[in-house]
Coordinates of C-alpha atoms in Angstrom, one line a residue:
M657 CA -3.6 -31.0 11.9
K658 CA -4.1 -28.0 9.4
I659 CA -2.0 -26.8 6.6
V660 CA -2.7 -23.5 5.5
V661 CA -1.1 -21.8 2.2
G662 CA -1.0 -18.0 2.0
E663 CA -2.6 -17.4 -1.2
G664 CA -2.7 -13.5 -1.4
S665 CA -1.7 -11.9 -4.8
C666 CA 2.0 -11.7 -3.6
G667 CA 2.0 -15.3 -2.3
I668 CA 0.4 -16.5 -5.6
A669 CA 3.1 -14.4 -7.5
A670 CA 5.8 -16.0 -5.8
G671 CA 4.3 -19.6 -6.6
A672 CA 2.0 -20.3 -3.5
H673 CA -0.7 -21.7 -5.6
K674 CA 1.7 -24.2 -7.2
V675 CA 2.8 -25.3 -3.7
Y676 CA -0.9 -25.7 -2.8
Q677 CA -1.5 -28.0 -5.9
A678 CA 1.3 -30.0 -5.2
L679 CA 0.2 -30.5 -1.5
E680 CA -3.1 -31.8 -2.9
N681 CA -1.3 -34.7 -4.6
E682 CA 0.3 -35.6 -1.4
N683 CA -0.6 -38.0 1.3
L684 CA -1.1 -35.5 4.3
N685 CA -2.2 -38.1 6.7
G686 CA -5.8 -36.7 7.0
A687 CA -4.4 -33.0 7.7
V688 CA -6.8 -30.4 6.4
L689 CA -5.3 -28.3 3.6
T690 CA -6.8 -24.9 3.1
I691 CA -5.7 -21.4 2.2
A692 CA -5.6 -17.8 3.6
G693 CA -4.7 -14.5 2.4
C694 CA -1.6 -12.3 3.0
I695 CA -0.2 -12.4 6.4
G696 CA 1.8 -9.2 5.5
M697 CA 5.2 -10.9 5.4
C698 CA 5.4 -10.4 1.6
Y699 CA 9.4 -10.7 1.6
L700 CA 8.9 -14.4 2.9
E701 CA 6.3 -15.5 0.6
P702 CA 5.4 -18.2 -0.3
V703 CA 4.2 -18.8 3.4
V704 CA 2.7 -22.2 4.8
D705 CA 1.4 -22.3 8.2
I706 CA 0.9 -25.7 9.9
Y707 CA -1.3 -25.8 13.0
D708 CA -0.7 -29.1 15.2
D709 CA -3.6 -27.8 17.2
N710 CA -5.2 -24.4 17.9
T711 CA -2.2 -23.0 19.5
N712 CA 0.9 -24.7 18.1
L713 CA 2.0 -22.9 14.9
K714 CA 5.0 -23.7 12.6
R715 CA 5.4 -21.2 10.1
L716 CA 7.3 -22.1 7.0
V717 CA 8.7 -19.5 4.6
H718 CA 10.1 -19.3 1.0
V719 CA 8.4 -22.7 0.3
T720 CA 8.7 -24.2 -3.1
E721 CA 7.1 -27.2 -4.9
S722 CA 10.4 -29.0 -4.1
D723 CA 9.6 -28.8 -0.2
V724 CA 6.2 -30.2 -0.4
A725 CA 7.4 -33.8 0.1
K726 CA 8.9 -32.6 3.4
I727 CA 5.8 -31.0 4.6
A728 CA 4.0 -34.2 3.7
E729 CA 6.6 -36.3 5.6
Y730 CA 6.0 -34.2 8.6
A731 CA 2.3 -34.5 8.4
Q732 CA 2.9 -38.4 8.5
T733 CA 5.6 -38.7 10.9
G734 CA 5.5 -35.6 13.2
D735 CA 9.5 -35.2 12.7
E736 CA 10.3 -31.6 12.9
T737 CA 13.8 -32.1 11.5
V738 CA 12.6 -32.4 8.1
I739 CA 10.7 -29.0 8.1
A740 CA 13.5 -27.4 10.1
P741 CA 15.2 -25.6 7.2
L742 CA 12.0 -24.0 6.1
L743 CA 11.0 -22.6 9.7
I744 CA 10.8 -18.9 10.0
S745 CA 13.7 -17.3 12.0
E746 CA 13.4 -15.9 15.2
E747 CA 14.4 -12.6 13.8
D748 CA 11.8 -12.5 11.3
T749 CA 9.0 -13.5 13.8
E750 CA 9.6 -9.8 15.2
F751 CA 8.0 -8.5 12.1
L752 CA 4.6 -9.4 13.4
K753 CA 5.2 -9.4 17.1
K754 CA 5.9 -5.7 17.1
Q755 CA 2.8 -4.8 15.4
T756 CA -0.8 -4.1 16.8
R757 CA -3.3 -5.6 14.3
I758 CA -7.0 -4.5 14.2
A759 CA -7.8 -3.8 10.4
L760 CA -5.4 -6.8 9.5
R761 CA -6.4 -9.0 12.7
R762 CA -7.7 -11.9 10.5
C763 CA -5.7 -11.3 7.4
G764 CA -3.5 -14.4 6.7
I765 CA -5.2 -16.4 9.3
I766 CA -8.7 -17.0 8.2
N767 CA -9.9 -18.6 4.9
P768 CA -11.2 -15.6 2.9
E769 CA -13.5 -17.6 0.9
D770 CA -15.2 -19.4 3.9
I771 CA -17.9 -17.4 5.7
D772 CA -18.0 -19.9 8.4
D773 CA -14.3 -19.3 9.2
F774 CA -15.1 -15.5 9.4
I775 CA -17.9 -16.0 11.8
S776 CA -15.8 -18.5 13.9
F777 CA -13.5 -15.3 14.6
D778 CA -16.5 -13.3 15.7
G779 CA -17.5 -12.4 12.3
Y780 CA -20.9 -10.3 12.0
T781 CA -21.1 -10.2 15.7
A782 CA -20.7 -6.4 15.9
F783 CA -23.0 -6.0 12.8
K784 CA -25.8 -8.0 15.0
K785 CA -24.9 -5.9 18.0
A786 CA -25.3 -2.6 16.2
V787 CA -28.6 -3.5 14.5
C788 CA -30.2 -5.3 17.5
E789 CA -28.8 -3.6 20.4
M790 CA -28.2 0.3 19.2
T791 CA -29.7 2.9 17.6
P792 CA -27.9 4.6 14.6
E793 CA -27.2 7.5 16.6
E794 CA -25.5 5.4 19.1
V795 CA -23.4 3.7 16.6
I796 CA -22.2 7.1 15.3
E797 CA -21.4 8.2 18.8
V798 CA -19.2 5.1 19.3
I799 CA -17.2 6.1 16.3
K800 CA -16.9 9.7 17.3
T801 CA -15.6 8.6 20.6
S802 CA -13.0 6.2 18.8
G803 CA -11.6 9.2 17.1
L804 CA -11.6 7.1 13.9
A805 CA -10.3 9.3 11.0
G806 CA -10.6 8.3 7.4
R807 CA -7.6 6.2 6.3
G808 CA -7.8 7.1 2.6
G809 CA -5.5 10.0 3.0
A810 CA -7.5 13.1 4.2
G811 CA -7.8 12.0 7.8
F812 CA -11.4 13.5 8.0
P813 CA -13.3 12.4 11.2
T814 CA -15.4 9.3 10.2
W815 CA -18.3 10.1 12.6
F816 CA -18.8 13.5 11.1
K817 CA -19.3 12.3 7.6
W818 CA -21.6 9.6 8.8
N819 CA -23.6 12.2 10.8
A820 CA -23.9 14.5 7.9
A821 CA -25.2 11.7 5.5
R822 CA -27.7 10.6 8.4
Q823 CA -29.1 14.1 8.8
S824 CA -29.7 14.9 5.1
D825 CA -32.8 14.8 3.8
G826 CA -34.2 12.0 1.8
S827 CA -35.1 8.4 2.3
E828 CA -32.8 7.1 -0.4
K829 CA -29.1 7.3 0.6
Y830 CA -26.0 5.4 -0.6
L831 CA -23.0 4.0 1.0
I832 CA -19.7 3.8 -1.1
C833 CA -16.6 2.1 -0.5
N834 CA -13.4 3.6 -2.2
A835 CA -11.3 0.8 -3.1
D836 CA -9.5 2.5 -6.0
E837 CA -6.1 2.2 -4.4
G838 CA -3.8 3.8 -7.0
D839 CA -0.5 4.9 -5.3
P840 CA 2.3 3.3 -6.6
G841 CA 3.8 0.9 -3.9
A842 CA 0.4 0.8 -2.0
F843 CA -1.5 -2.5 -1.6
M844 CA -3.2 -2.2 1.9
D845 CA -6.7 -2.2 0.6
R846 CA -6.0 -5.1 -1.7
A847 CA -4.7 -7.2 0.9
V848 CA -7.8 -6.5 3.3
I849 CA -10.1 -7.4 0.6
E850 CA -8.5 -10.6 -0.8
S851 CA -7.7 -11.6 2.9
D852 CA -10.8 -10.7 4.8
P853 CA -13.7 -9.6 2.6
H854 CA -16.5 -10.1 5.0
N855 CA -14.8 -7.7 7.3
L856 CA -15.1 -5.0 4.9
I857 CA -18.7 -6.1 4.1
E858 CA -19.5 -5.9 8.0
G859 CA -18.0 -2.6 8.4
M860 CA -20.0 -1.2 5.5
L861 CA -23.1 -2.9 6.8
I862 CA -22.5 -1.0 10.2
A863 CA -22.2 2.3 8.4
A864 CA -25.0 1.7 6.0
Y865 CA -27.3 1.1 9.2
A866 CA -26.0 4.3 10.9
I867 CA -26.6 6.6 7.9
G868 CA -29.8 4.9 6.8
A869 CA -28.6 3.6 3.5
H870 CA -30.1 0.5 1.8
N871 CA -27.7 0.4 -1.0
A872 CA -23.9 -0.1 -0.8
V873 CA -21.3 -0.1 -3.6
V874 CA -17.8 -1.2 -3.7
Y875 CA -15.8 0.8 -6.3
V876 CA -12.6 -1.4 -6.7
R877 CA -9.9 -1.1 -9.5
A878 CA -10.0 -3.7 -12.1
E879 CA -6.5 -4.4 -11.6
Y880 CA -7.3 -6.3 -8.5
P881 CA -9.0 -9.5 -10.0
L882 CA -8.5 -11.7 -7.0
A883 CA -10.0 -9.2 -4.7
I884 CA -13.0 -8.8 -6.8
K885 CA -13.5 -12.6 -7.2
R886 CA -13.1 -13.0 -3.4
L887 CA -15.4 -10.0 -2.5
E888 CA -18.1 -11.3 -5.1
K889 CA -18.1 -14.8 -3.5
A890 CA -18.3 -13.0 0.0
I891 CA -21.4 -11.0 -1.1
R892 CA -23.1 -14.2 -2.2
Q893 CA -22.2 -15.9 1.0
A894 CA -23.4 -13.1 3.2
T895 CA -26.6 -12.8 1.1
K896 CA -27.3 -16.5 1.6
A897 CA -26.7 -16.3 5.3
G898 CA -29.1 -13.3 5.8
Y899 CA -26.5 -10.5 6.6
L900 CA -27.3 -8.8 3.2
G901 CA -30.9 -8.3 1.7
D902 CA -34.2 -7.6 3.2
N903 CA -35.2 -7.4 6.8
I904 CA -31.9 -8.3 8.2
F905 CA -32.1 -10.0 11.8
G906 CA -35.7 -9.8 11.6
T907 CA -35.7 -6.1 11.7
D908 CA -36.7 -3.4 9.1
F909 CA -33.0 -2.8 8.0
C910 CA -32.4 -3.8 4.4
C911 CA -29.1 -3.5 2.6
H912 CA -27.8 -4.8 -0.7
M913 CA -24.2 -4.6 -1.9
T914 CA -22.8 -4.6 -5.5
I915 CA -19.3 -4.0 -6.8
K916 CA -18.2 -1.6 -9.7
A917 CA -14.9 -2.4 -11.2
G918 CA -12.9 0.9 -12.1
A919 CA -10.6 1.5 -15.1
G920 CA -7.7 2.3 -13.1
A921 CA -7.6 6.1 -13.2
F922 CA -5.9 7.5 -10.2
V923 CA -8.2 10.7 -10.0
C924 CA -11.0 8.4 -9.1
G925 CA -9.6 7.9 -5.8
E926 CA -11.1 11.5 -5.1
E927 CA -14.6 10.9 -3.9
T928 CA -16.5 13.1 -6.4
A929 CA -14.6 11.8 -9.5
L930 CA -15.3 8.4 -8.0
I931 CA -19.0 9.3 -8.0
E932 CA -18.8 10.5 -11.5
S933 CA -17.3 7.1 -12.6
L934 CA -19.9 5.2 -10.7
E935 CA -22.6 7.1 -12.7
G936 CA -21.0 6.2 -16.1
H937 CA -19.3 9.3 -16.8
R938 CA -15.6 10.3 -17.1
G939 CA -13.8 10.4 -13.8
M940 CA -13.7 14.1 -13.1
P941 CA -14.1 16.0 -9.9
R942 CA -17.0 18.1 -9.0
L943 CA -17.0 21.3 -7.6
K944 CA -17.7 21.3 -3.8
P945 CA -20.1 22.3 -2.3
P946 CA -22.5 20.4 -2.5
F947 CA -20.6 17.6 -0.6
P948 CA -21.5 14.0 -1.3
A949 CA -23.3 13.9 2.1
Q950 CA -25.9 16.2 0.7
S951 CA -25.6 15.5 -2.9
G952 CA -23.5 12.5 -4.2
Y953 CA -24.3 9.2 -6.2
W954 CA -27.3 10.1 -8.5
H955 CA -27.5 13.5 -6.5
K956 CA -28.6 11.6 -3.4
P957 CA -27.0 11.8 -0.1
S958 CA -23.9 9.5 0.0
N959 CA -21.0 8.6 2.2
I960 CA -17.7 7.4 1.0
N961 CA -14.8 5.9 3.1
N962 CA -12.0 3.6 2.1
V963 CA -11.4 -0.2 2.7
E964 CA -9.3 0.5 5.8
T965 CA -11.6 2.7 7.5
F966 CA -14.4 0.4 7.2
A967 CA -12.2 -2.6 8.2
N968 CA -11.8 -0.9 11.7
V969 CA -15.4 -0.3 12.3
S970 CA -16.5 -3.7 13.6
W971 CA -13.7 -4.0 16.1
I972 CA -14.6 -0.5 17.4
I973 CA -18.2 -1.6 17.9
L974 CA -17.4 -4.8 19.7
N975 CA -14.4 -3.2 21.9
G976 CA -15.8 0.5 22.3
G977 CA -14.8 3.7 21.1
E978 CA -12.6 4.2 24.1
A979 CA -10.5 1.0 23.5
F980 CA -9.7 2.3 19.9
A981 CA -9.0 6.1 21.2
A982 CA -6.5 4.6 23.9
M983 CA -3.9 4.0 21.1
G984 CA -2.2 6.6 19.0
T985 CA -1.7 10.3 19.9
E986 CA -3.9 13.2 20.9
D987 CA -4.7 14.1 17.3
S988 CA -4.5 10.7 15.6
K989 CA -6.2 7.8 17.3
G990 CA -5.9 4.0 16.6
T991 CA -3.7 2.0 14.4
K992 CA -2.6 2.6 10.6
V993 CA -1.7 0.1 8.0
F994 CA 1.4 0.9 5.8
A995 CA 2.7 -1.0 2.7
V996 CA 6.4 -0.8 3.3
T997 CA 8.3 -1.0 0.1
G998 CA 11.6 -0.2 -1.6
K999 CA 15.2 -0.8 -0.2
I1000 CA 14.1 -2.5 3.0
K1001 CA 14.9 -5.8 4.3
R1002 CA 11.4 -6.7 5.3
S1003 CA 8.8 -5.5 2.9
G1004 CA 5.1 -6.0 3.5
L1005 CA 2.1 -4.8 5.6
V1006 CA 2.7 -3.2 8.9
E1007 CA -0.1 -2.1 11.3
I1008 CA 1.1 0.0 14.1
P1009 CA -0.5 2.4 16.6
M1010 CA -0.3 6.1 15.7
G1011 CA 2.6 7.6 17.6
K1012 CA 5.3 5.2 16.6
T1013 CA 8.1 6.7 14.6
L1014 CA 9.5 6.1 11.3
R1015 CA 12.5 4.9 12.8
D1016 CA 10.4 2.1 14.5
V1017 CA 8.9 1.0 11.2
I1018 CA 12.0 1.0 9.0
F1019 CA 14.5 -0.3 11.3
D1020 CA 13.0 -2.1 14.3
I1021 CA 10.0 -3.8 12.3
G1022 CA 11.3 -3.5 8.8
G1023 CA 15.0 -4.6 9.8
G1024 CA 16.7 -1.7 8.1
I1025 CA 18.1 -1.0 4.7
K1026 CA 19.1 -3.7 2.2
N1027 CA 22.7 -4.7 1.5
G1028 CA 24.2 -2.6 4.3
K1029 CA 23.2 0.8 2.6
K1030 CA 22.3 3.9 4.2
L1031 CA 18.8 5.4 4.4
K1032 CA 18.4 8.4 2.4
A1033 CA 14.7 9.2 2.5
V1034 CA 11.2 7.7 2.7
Q1035 CA 8.4 8.7 0.5
M1036 CA 5.1 9.0 2.1
G1037 CA 1.7 9.2 0.8
G1038 CA 2.5 8.2 -2.7
P1039 CA 2.3 10.6 -5.7
S1040 CA 0.4 13.0 -3.4
G1041 CA 3.0 12.8 -0.7
G1042 CA 6.6 13.8 0.1
C1043 CA 10.1 12.9 0.8
I1044 CA 11.1 12.6 4.2
P1045 CA 15.0 12.7 4.8
E1046 CA 17.0 10.4 6.9
S1047 CA 17.6 13.4 9.5
L1048 CA 13.8 13.4 10.4
I1049 CA 13.6 9.5 10.8
D1050 CA 12.4 10.2 14.4
T1051 CA 9.3 11.9 13.1
V1052 CA 6.1 10.7 14.9
I1053 CA 3.6 9.0 12.6
D1054 CA 0.5 11.1 12.9
Y1055 CA -1.3 13.4 10.8
K1056 CA 0.1 16.6 12.2
A1057 CA 3.6 15.6 12.4
L1058 CA 3.9 14.0 8.9
G1059 CA 2.2 17.1 7.5
A1060 CA 4.8 19.5 9.2
T1061 CA 7.5 17.7 7.1
G1062 CA 5.7 18.4 3.8
A1063 CA 4.6 15.0 3.4
I1064 CA 1.3 13.4 4.2
M1065 CA 0.0 10.2 5.8
G1066 CA -1.9 9.4 2.5
S1067 CA -3.5 6.1 2.4
G1068 CA -0.3 4.5 3.9
G1069 CA 2.2 3.9 1.1
M1070 CA 5.9 4.0 2.5
V1071 CA 8.6 3.7 -0.2
V1072 CA 12.0 3.4 1.5
M1073 CA 15.0 4.8 -0.4
D1074 CA 18.8 4.2 0.2
E1075 CA 21.9 6.2 -0.7
D1076 CA 21.9 5.3 -4.2
T1077 CA 18.5 6.8 -5.0
C1078 CA 18.6 10.2 -7.0
M1079 CA 16.1 12.3 -5.4
V1080 CA 15.6 14.4 -8.5
G1081 CA 14.9 11.2 -10.4
M1082 CA 12.4 10.2 -7.7
A1083 CA 10.6 13.5 -8.0
K1084 CA 10.4 12.9 -11.7
F1085 CA 9.1 9.5 -11.3
F1086 CA 6.2 10.8 -9.4
L1087 CA 5.5 13.9 -11.5
D1088 CA 5.4 11.5 -14.6
F1089 CA 2.6 9.5 -12.6
T1090 CA 0.5 12.5 -11.7
A1091 CA 0.9 14.3 -15.0
K1092 CA -0.4 11.0 -16.8
E1093 CA -3.1 10.9 -14.3
S1094 CA -4.5 14.2 -14.3
C1095 CA -8.0 14.1 -15.8
G1096 CA -7.5 17.5 -17.3
K1097 CA -10.4 19.3 -16.1
C1098 CA -8.4 22.3 -14.7
I1099 CA -5.6 24.1 -16.6
H1100 CA -3.1 24.4 -13.7
C1101 CA -3.0 20.6 -13.1
R1102 CA -3.2 19.6 -16.9
I1103 CA -0.6 22.0 -18.1
G1104 CA 1.3 22.8 -14.9
T1105 CA 2.4 19.3 -14.1
K1106 CA 3.4 18.7 -17.8
R1107 CA 5.6 21.6 -17.7
M1108 CA 7.2 20.6 -14.4
L1109 CA 7.8 17.1 -15.9
E1110 CA 9.6 18.8 -18.8
I1111 CA 11.8 20.6 -16.6
L1112 CA 12.7 17.5 -14.5
E1113 CA 13.4 15.5 -17.5
R1114 CA 15.7 18.2 -18.7
I1115 CA 17.5 18.3 -15.6
T1116 CA 18.1 14.4 -15.3
D1117 CA 19.0 14.3 -19.0
G1118 CA 22.0 16.8 -18.3
R1119 CA 20.2 19.8 -20.0
G1120 CA 19.2 21.7 -16.9
R1121 CA 19.4 25.6 -17.1
Q1122 CA 20.2 28.4 -14.4
G1123 CA 16.6 29.4 -13.1
D1124 CA 15.1 26.0 -13.6
I1125 CA 14.7 25.6 -9.6
K1126 CA 13.0 28.9 -9.2
I1127 CA 10.5 28.0 -12.1
L1128 CA 9.7 24.7 -10.4
E1129 CA 9.0 26.4 -7.1
E1130 CA 6.8 28.9 -8.9
L1131 CA 4.7 26.2 -10.7
C1132 CA 4.5 24.1 -7.6
H1133 CA 2.9 26.9 -5.7
A1134 CA 0.6 28.0 -8.5
I1135 CA -0.6 24.5 -9.0
K1136 CA -1.3 23.8 -5.4
D1137 CA -3.2 27.2 -5.0
A1138 CA -5.3 26.6 -8.2
A1139 CA -6.0 23.2 -8.7
L1140 CA -9.6 21.9 -8.5
C1141 CA -9.2 18.8 -6.6
G1142 CA -6.6 16.9 -4.2
L1143 CA -4.7 15.3 -7.1
G1144 CA -3.6 18.6 -8.2
Q1145 CA -3.2 20.4 -5.0
T1146 CA -1.1 17.7 -3.8
A1147 CA 1.0 16.7 -7.1
P1148 CA 3.9 19.2 -6.3
N1149 CA 4.5 17.6 -3.0
P1150 CA 7.4 15.4 -4.2
V1151 CA 9.1 18.2 -5.8
L1152 CA 8.6 20.6 -3.1
T1153 CA 10.2 18.2 -0.5
T1154 CA 13.0 17.1 -2.5
L1155 CA 13.6 20.8 -3.2
K1156 CA 13.4 21.5 0.5
Y1157 CA 15.7 18.6 1.7
F1158 CA 17.8 17.7 -1.3
K1159 CA 18.4 21.0 -3.2
K1160 CA 22.3 20.3 -3.6
E1161 CA 21.3 17.4 -5.8
Y1162 CA 19.2 19.6 -8.0
E1163 CA 22.0 22.1 -8.0
A1164 CA 24.6 19.2 -9.1
H1165 CA 22.4 18.3 -11.9
I1166 CA 22.1 21.6 -13.2
Q1167 CA 25.7 23.2 -12.4
T1168 CA 27.9 20.3 -12.9
H1169 CA 25.8 17.9 -14.9
K1170 CA 26.5 15.2 -12.3
C1171 CA 24.1 13.0 -10.5
P1172 CA 25.5 12.5 -7.1
A1173 CA 23.6 9.2 -6.6
G1174 CA 24.9 7.8 -9.9
E1175 CA 21.4 6.9 -11.1
C1176 CA 20.7 9.4 -14.0
L1177 CA 22.2 7.4 -17.0
N1178 CA 23.0 10.5 -19.2
L1179 CA 25.0 11.9 -16.2
I1180 CA 27.3 9.1 -15.6
Q1181 CA 30.0 6.9 -17.1
Y1182 CA 31.5 3.7 -16.2
S1183 CA 35.4 3.4 -15.6
I1184 CA 37.6 0.6 -14.6
L1185 CA 40.3 1.6 -11.9
S1186 CA 43.7 0.2 -13.3
E1187 CA 45.3 -0.2 -9.8
K1188 CA 42.2 -2.5 -8.8
C1189 CA 41.6 -4.6 -12.1
R1190 CA 43.1 -8.0 -11.9
G1191 CA 42.4 -8.6 -15.6
C1192 CA 40.2 -11.5 -14.8
T1193 CA 37.8 -10.8 -17.8
L1194 CA 34.6 -11.3 -15.9
C1195 CA 33.4 -7.7 -16.7
A1196 CA 34.2 -8.3 -20.5
R1197 CA 32.4 -11.5 -20.5
N1198 CA 29.4 -10.2 -19.0
C1199 CA 29.1 -7.0 -21.0
P1200 CA 26.3 -7.3 -23.7
A1201 CA 27.7 -4.4 -25.8
N1202 CA 31.2 -5.8 -26.0
A1203 CA 32.4 -2.4 -24.6
I1204 CA 35.2 -3.9 -22.5
A1205 CA 38.7 -4.8 -23.8
G1206 CA 41.8 -5.9 -22.3
E1207 CA 44.1 -8.9 -21.9
I1208 CA 44.0 -11.5 -19.2
K1209 CA 45.9 -10.5 -16.1
N1210 CA 46.0 -6.8 -17.4
P1211 CA 43.9 -3.8 -16.6
H1212 CA 40.8 -3.6 -18.8
C1213 CA 39.2 -0.5 -20.1
I1214 CA 35.7 0.7 -21.2
D1215 CA 34.9 2.1 -24.5
T1216 CA 32.4 4.8 -23.4
E1217 CA 30.9 5.2 -26.9
K1218 CA 29.9 1.5 -26.9
C1219 CA 28.7 1.4 -23.2
I1220 CA 25.0 1.2 -22.6
K1221 CA 25.3 1.8 -18.8
C1222 CA 23.5 -1.5 -17.8
G1223 CA 25.7 -2.0 -15.0
K1224 CA 26.6 -5.7 -15.5
C1225 CA 30.3 -4.7 -15.2
I1226 CA 29.9 -3.4 -11.6
Q1227 CA 27.7 -6.5 -10.6
S1228 CA 30.2 -9.0 -12.1
C1229 CA 33.5 -7.4 -10.7
K1230 CA 34.8 -9.1 -7.5
F1231 CA 37.5 -6.4 -6.9
G1232 CA 35.6 -3.1 -7.0
A1233 CA 37.4 -2.0 -10.0
V1234 CA 34.5 -0.8 -11.9
V1235 CA 33.2 2.5 -10.8
K1236 CA 30.8 5.3 -11.9
I1237 CA 32.0 8.7 -12.5

């Protein structure tokens, strides 16, 4: 028997490591106790998998320290009734069954800190095949056949970048992995590194061989300490095993790998800003051309791809480019990983073939919207993306179709919003982020996003003016046309898409000073409906500002001057008597 505790960051935050420590102190009847990374079912953490043999899996969810004795009893007696209350429901098993996992194929299954576990699942087999049986040109041709596009957001053909770097003059070349995942709500790359770091290393090694690079660098945000820790350990293991270093597999190919922890600047997700940071400078984009393939890190030919892109490479080499290209659509091949968050029942990591719809992800895999609410919109692509309304829920997930809505695929963040979400407030949230993260190099981004944010703040505070919408639109187009890099060029997307699909909300904020969603605090008041109030006093007892008065069994009222709009009264009322107006 093997007992596996899911110890990704989400699992640890939910208490998984405490569960592991408690299991260490139990009599497990000889069962092997180990860890895995994140299986992707973040909404069910902590997750504990029990393997009676290689095929019989029992998955336990929402496990706490108090449940450990039950697991130990099961290990000793085999009595399934003791763990029955912890078993995953049949409905929740659909979350994984309806996915097609390539980049995430080992995540949550293997021990990320054990290279032998990785090797037992075909680890480094593709790398050996590439180096010992294929020429660099043949590797690039397989990637070309696969149709693999960069998963960092731009969707640029991977083979083209590799080929450009290979054909560039110079014997010294660099391979760089962009793991500076900065989108709010996105955690795909973190999960891959934490759960399957050797898969990233193998993909990078194959790419390094293809372009002729002998030095590889992983640029990862410092806010991912567990990912860095496990990747450092994986690099040491791979070096000791001979997969990194000199004369790999007895050939002339050599490759060394290092890690650079970035300071968390969102703009460093742009490849030339990332290179500037790697060189010790402030992260600010360079003018292009020249492109990194000609002059990149230390002005040497360089190739940059993100974590998910590299995570697909070994599977493609082992299974053939045609197998990967058989999934997806005509213009978007293979699978894509999404971090699904927000007002959705099943949040976590979802990997699906391109060509599925937003409805498939949100309702079929994700289980729909929490608390019986209605879907209002989904934000795709993070701060650089846009809001897609419920009316377009059947949009196909590929680069072209999502682009037509005004949103983008991005790195894979998918934030689901319900009917209680203010779309003006959502646009303000993302503009606040991009305005703060602007590197300041170009005026349109540095000043333009600040002016847009000021207008949005004014609107949500109830001080909106006639003409604000027109000014916002003008600023959006000016910034998109004149900004130097992708951050500035895409920063207006959340505003443009919310203006396109939810213009009436903007107009309500400006013309009547009302927030239709009831989310903007300065535009709402709380009131008690006397015909529904039973005088139970629950609202008054839960009000931290003592703003509610009334006698027992008689209607209560709210002093709007004292009210701090915390919402405790609505939460505590059992009769629906407290409302927002």
